[in-house]
Amino acid sequence: MTEMNTVEARPRISLEDLREAWLLLDPEDRVYGFRSLDPAEADDFFLSLTTRDQRDLVLHLPVGERRLWLRILPPDDAADLLQDVPEDERAELLAQLDQATQHDVRALLAYAEDDAGGLMNPRFARVRPEMSAEEAISYIRRQIKEQPGSLNYAYVLDADQHLLGVVSFRQLFGMTPESKIKDVMRTSVVTVPEGMDQEEVSRLFAQHHLIAIPVLDERGRMKGVVTADDIVEVVREEATEDIQKIGGTAVLGAPYLQVGIMGMIRRRAGWLSALFLGEMLTATAMTYFQDEIAKAVVLALFLPLVISSGGNSGSQATTLVIRAMALGELRLRDWWRVVRREFFSGLGLGLILGTIGVIRILTWQSIFHTYGSHGIIVAITVGLSLVGVVLWGTLSGSVLPFLLKRLGFDPASASAPFVATFVDVTGLIIYFNVARMIMRGTLL
Amino acid sequence: MTEMNTVEARPRISLEDLREAWLLLDPEDRVYGFRSLDPAEADDFFLSLTTRDQRDLVLHLPVGERRLWLRILPPDDAADLLQDVPEDERAELLAQLDQATQHDVRALLAYAEDDAGGLMNPRFARVRPEMSAEEAISYIRRQIKEQPGSLNYAYVLDADQHLLGVVSFRQLFGMTPESKIKDVMRTSVVTVPEGMDQEEVSRLFAQHHLIAIPVLDERGRMKGVVTADDIVEVVREEATEDIQKIGGTAVLGAPYLQVGIMGMIRRRAGWLSALFLGEMLTATAMTYFQDEIAKAVVLALFLPLVISSGGNSGSQATTLVIRAMALGELRLRDWWRVVRREFFSGLGLGLILGTIGVIRILTWQSIFHTYGSHGIIVAITVGLSLVGVVLWGTLSGSVLPFLLKRLGFDPASASAPFVATFVDVTGLIIYFNVARMIMRGTLL
């Protein structure tokens, strides 16, 4: 009673304000704001939250209020929510669900979260091939009353739950009442096995413009349906993970503003330190070229320019290849085609940068006499090095994702900073060796 | 007749082989393979192609065969296909469509391709609020016969086409035949205006787990429906564009293997040359520090290590911020919160790398005496520079996307290589100034 009064005394919060402020609110304020919505608004709002926010909100509600919210979720979303709940609280939440849903959710929890099985809704409209349109419609009506589920297609199954074909609701509505399902059903259906990775599943959705794909077990029995609305989130998540890897950080796993400073440093320090240790090889390599630098300080002037050009061209190549792999445009066996293509791209790009570099040095030389009496030799050294380093950067950047994939790692780990670091060390060696060759007898 | 015989003499191609080889085939072989499919297979196959491939295939078919394929596309997909066809051929293709579809397609072509209006299907099931379930179902049946379209929800419109609410087919099926639409319809509906950008639309799909969103004009009249299957492709495309920009190339706009070598070089040379011109400032800056390098060659040894650490930390920060912006997690007005957070992240990361650097130099010094008699001074210089450069890289990387967005550019243009190049130049200045301060009177 006292608590109710306190709550009443605080101002009501509008749906718009709550949405707007949600990311910034702490758990208690979220609960307060959520409870102050009217029931219809609260339903919509709860369903519109991410799985993560749904879970946090439910866990902060008193035990007595949890049931209502868990029960409005379809089984696949309820399973997603429970996936991340600590073991000891999971049983308590499961017990809030009705028997049929509990059963479905337990089955779904047995799948890996990233598999087709973990994404699918186990409830769908079933019909038999020998049914008439009229029978099928009233049969589906009964199914809906018992267990509401996905409703874009009716799936035609035999007695052993094998998938024979699909009928869209559009077709079903358009059929004359007596015509048979088996005469109109489409029999060539894109399906996925339970264990298929969600990235692969999303590729099929994009490729075939589908709204729903049935999931079959290894014996061809239909287990559920994955729908495009779940895939939209999967595609965004996978892209986010790839982008974060390409940028050279560990996957954040949560919205940017929800990761604390310490968590942020932890997720970034690992890769950054690894890259730093790799980059230390530049200092080691440079000690071998100390004499050259001492004799021709001009070499040091162009060092950052030359090695960073290798890094930039490597970043380009690796990013293009990683994305093409993720989209399914490139497979492991395409590596040699890619190397051949990137050889010519790298050579072309190297020649362009080399030419710009030579022009820049000769121009400065003729105007300011910046490089003493050896302008042309410096220009040739830098120009040739650029061709070599850009070619090398491009080839490394394109091969590394294949190599990582072949070794069983995620190709996206061949991040732009990783390739840049690798090319810095090797680019430096190329540069000083070109210099030794060209400058022997003059500057060196 | 002769041609037919020639075609018959060549072997038939299976659907699987055609799918497998598609990317590698030239237009004539694609047409040949496509024509050798049996009719049911060909339908499925055509619908599964990307818009780009559908267009190329149709344009390579003889005029007489085009009509069949254009007519199996729903109006929104037909409009997408025609969008990219040269002006002069577009009229001819439009004429192949039936009157109703021509009308719809013309209306869709007036929208920008990236807008909600350009994505939507203008055909959807309409009902009136005062209808009974039974009336609604038979009314929808009639609509389907006339113009098949999207069928996930029935939209409740008044006489002026204003959207009053939605009823799912699940609800419609579950209603008692006499109950009224207006008593079960959901009135709080997520809608989008015609001109909303597709990236914004896809954000709403992901946020609300929706299968379809109605599109309204500025007077609140319903114009069509965007469905999740189209959004899956949008999300993938947008992510691909962002990833390519983050990697420092122009957007490819086509699958990797379909871009020729010259096209590839053209799309990469622009940014690479721009970065190269920027990186030239390092050579200019270095000329001001020639004396320092000549006096203390040891400074040159750590130059790549120090500036690349700044580049790597900048890549991390910019990538995280760009992605968070694309996901709608960060808005322009959050810039100051981000700067505050990144200040502490950058400082933490700088201290970690600085410590590793100092340990490395002192260890090498005590074992190999690599750095003469000034090991400790070198260690302090490198350590302090690392803290400064990493902090600077992190701040630059996080602020640049906001700056670009504020100026009306795509924040994704603050690519990893762009930030790395910017931080190379400024990092070098930080490094040599720290060196001047610390080493004055000893090495310098």
Short mmCIF file of C-alpha atoms in Angstrom, two decimals, chain A residues 191-354:
data_model
loop_
_atom_site.label_atom_id
_atom_site.label_comp_id
_atom_site.label_asym_id
_atom_site.label_seq_id
_atom_site.Cartn_x
_atom_site.Cartn_y
_atom_site.Cartn_z
CA THR A 191 15.11 -25.71 -46.49
CA VAL A 192 17.93 -25.69 -43.94
CA PRO A 193 19.23 -28.35 -41.54
CA GLU A 194 18.90 -27.71 -37.78
CA GLY A 195 22.65 -27.23 -37.33
CA MET A 196 23.26 -24.70 -40.10
CA ASP A 197 25.05 -21.58 -38.88
CA GLN A 198 22.90 -18.43 -38.78
CA GLU A 199 25.26 -16.59 -41.12
CA GLU A 200 24.67 -19.25 -43.77
CA VAL A 201 20.91 -19.10 -43.11
CA SER A 202 20.88 -15.33 -43.58
CA ARG A 203 22.73 -15.74 -46.88
CA LEU A 204 19.91 -17.97 -48.15
CA PHE A 205 17.30 -15.43 -47.08
CA ALA A 206 19.10 -12.65 -48.96
CA GLN A 207 19.77 -14.79 -52.02
CA HIS A 208 16.22 -16.06 -52.43
CA HIS A 209 14.24 -13.06 -51.06
CA LEU A 210 12.40 -15.34 -48.65
CA ILE A 211 10.06 -14.51 -45.82
CA ALA A 212 10.37 -17.93 -44.10
CA ILE A 213 12.57 -21.05 -44.38
CA PRO A 214 11.58 -24.43 -42.88
CA VAL A 215 14.12 -26.22 -40.67
CA LEU A 216 14.52 -30.00 -41.08
CA ASP A 217 16.28 -32.53 -38.84
CA GLU A 218 18.78 -35.00 -40.27
CA ARG A 219 15.95 -37.40 -41.13
CA GLY A 220 14.08 -34.77 -43.15
CA ARG A 221 11.37 -34.13 -40.56
CA MET A 222 10.21 -30.56 -40.20
CA LYS A 223 11.08 -29.01 -36.83
CA GLY A 224 10.19 -25.33 -37.25
CA VAL A 225 10.39 -22.16 -39.30
CA VAL A 226 12.94 -19.35 -39.35
CA THR A 227 11.34 -16.04 -40.39
CA ALA A 228 12.88 -12.99 -42.03
CA ASP A 229 12.16 -10.71 -39.04
CA ASP A 230 14.60 -12.70 -36.89
CA ILE A 231 17.13 -12.69 -39.72
CA VAL A 232 17.18 -8.89 -39.96
CA GLU A 233 18.62 -8.83 -36.44
CA VAL A 234 21.06 -11.67 -37.23
CA VAL A 235 22.43 -9.86 -40.29
CA ARG A 236 22.93 -6.66 -38.30
CA GLU A 237 24.65 -8.52 -35.46
CA GLU A 238 26.96 -10.45 -37.79
CA ALA A 239 27.88 -7.27 -39.66
CA THR A 240 28.57 -5.50 -36.37
CA GLU A 241 30.85 -8.32 -35.24
CA ASP A 242 32.72 -8.33 -38.55
CA ILE A 243 33.10 -4.55 -38.55
CA GLN A 244 34.44 -4.57 -34.99
CA LYS A 245 36.91 -7.32 -35.87
CA ILE A 246 37.99 -5.48 -39.02
CA GLY A 247 38.59 -2.40 -36.86
CA GLY A 248 40.89 -4.50 -34.66
CA THR A 249 38.90 -4.86 -31.44
CA ALA A 250 37.27 -7.80 -29.71
CA VAL A 251 33.51 -7.98 -30.36
CA LEU A 252 31.79 -5.55 -27.96
CA GLY A 253 28.70 -7.72 -27.57
CA ALA A 254 26.59 -4.80 -26.32
CA PRO A 255 25.65 -1.28 -27.45
CA TYR A 256 28.60 1.15 -27.32
CA LEU A 257 27.24 3.29 -24.50
CA GLN A 258 26.37 0.26 -22.36
CA VAL A 259 29.96 -0.99 -22.17
CA GLY A 260 31.78 0.56 -19.19
CA ILE A 261 35.20 2.21 -19.58
CA MET A 262 37.01 -0.76 -18.01
CA GLY A 263 35.14 -3.21 -20.25
CA MET A 264 35.98 -1.04 -23.25
CA ILE A 265 39.69 -1.01 -22.39
CA ARG A 266 39.66 -4.77 -21.80
CA ARG A 267 38.08 -5.46 -25.21
CA ARG A 268 40.54 -3.20 -27.01
CA ALA A 269 43.78 -3.71 -25.07
CA GLY A 270 44.20 -7.35 -26.13
CA TRP A 271 44.42 -6.75 -29.86
CA LEU A 272 46.18 -3.43 -29.44
CA SER A 273 48.91 -5.04 -27.30
CA ALA A 274 49.25 -7.95 -29.72
CA LEU A 275 49.63 -5.51 -32.61
CA PHE A 276 52.10 -3.52 -30.53
CA LEU A 277 54.22 -6.59 -29.88
CA GLY A 278 54.14 -7.35 -33.61
CA GLU A 279 55.05 -3.78 -34.46
CA MET A 280 58.07 -4.06 -32.12
CA LEU A 281 59.63 -6.14 -34.85
CA THR A 282 59.96 -2.86 -36.77
CA ALA A 283 62.30 -1.58 -34.04
CA THR A 284 64.24 -4.84 -34.21
CA ALA A 285 64.43 -4.73 -38.01
CA MET A 286 65.45 -1.07 -37.93
CA THR A 287 68.50 -1.85 -35.78
CA TYR A 288 69.87 -3.78 -38.77
CA PHE A 289 69.56 -0.66 -40.90
CA GLN A 290 70.96 1.86 -38.37
CA ASP A 291 74.09 2.40 -40.42
CA GLU A 292 72.07 3.21 -43.52
CA ILE A 293 69.97 5.75 -41.62
CA ALA A 294 73.09 7.32 -40.08
CA LYS A 295 74.66 7.65 -43.54
CA ALA A 296 71.50 8.80 -45.32
CA VAL A 297 69.03 10.47 -42.95
CA VAL A 298 66.93 11.17 -46.04
CA LEU A 299 65.91 7.49 -45.94
CA ALA A 300 64.19 8.02 -42.59
CA LEU A 301 62.17 10.92 -44.03
CA PHE A 302 60.25 8.64 -46.38
CA LEU A 303 59.96 5.65 -44.10
CA PRO A 304 56.49 6.45 -42.68
CA LEU A 305 55.20 7.29 -46.16
CA VAL A 306 56.40 4.04 -47.73
CA ILE A 307 55.31 1.64 -45.02
CA SER A 308 51.93 3.26 -44.42
CA SER A 309 51.14 3.02 -48.14
CA GLY A 310 51.67 -0.73 -47.83
CA GLY A 311 49.42 -0.76 -44.78
CA ASN A 312 46.66 1.20 -46.50
CA SER A 313 46.64 -0.97 -49.61
CA GLY A 314 46.64 -4.06 -47.39
CA SER A 315 43.66 -2.70 -45.42
CA GLN A 316 41.74 -2.23 -48.65
CA ALA A 317 42.46 -5.70 -49.94
CA THR A 318 41.73 -7.52 -46.69
CA THR A 319 38.48 -5.63 -46.11
CA LEU A 320 37.20 -6.39 -49.62
CA VAL A 321 38.09 -10.07 -49.34
CA ILE A 322 36.66 -10.48 -45.82
CA ARG A 323 33.34 -8.97 -46.85
CA ALA A 324 33.15 -10.97 -50.08
CA MET A 325 33.73 -14.13 -48.01
CA ALA A 326 31.02 -13.17 -45.51
CA LEU A 327 28.57 -12.60 -48.38
CA GLY A 328 29.42 -16.00 -49.85
CA GLU A 329 30.90 -14.43 -53.02
CA LEU A 330 34.30 -16.01 -52.35
CA ARG A 331 35.01 -19.53 -51.12
CA LEU A 332 38.22 -21.07 -49.93
CA ARG A 333 38.93 -22.62 -53.31
CA ASP A 334 38.80 -19.21 -55.01
CA TRP A 335 42.06 -18.15 -53.34
CA TRP A 336 44.21 -18.51 -56.43
CA ARG A 337 41.84 -16.43 -58.59
CA VAL A 338 41.93 -13.73 -55.93
CA VAL A 339 45.73 -13.79 -55.75
CA ARG A 340 45.97 -13.45 -59.52
CA ARG A 341 43.51 -10.53 -59.56
CA GLU A 342 45.13 -8.81 -56.59
CA PHE A 343 48.56 -9.18 -58.16
CA PHE A 344 47.47 -6.97 -61.03
CA SER A 345 45.48 -4.60 -58.81
CA GLY A 346 48.45 -4.27 -56.46
CA LEU A 347 50.85 -3.68 -59.33
CA GLY A 348 48.57 -1.03 -60.83
CA LEU A 349 48.06 0.73 -57.51
CA GLY A 350 51.79 0.53 -56.74
CA LEU A 351 52.65 2.12 -60.08
CA ILE A 352 50.17 4.94 -59.45
CA LEU A 353 51.53 5.71 -55.97
CA GLY A 354 55.13 5.24 -57.13
#
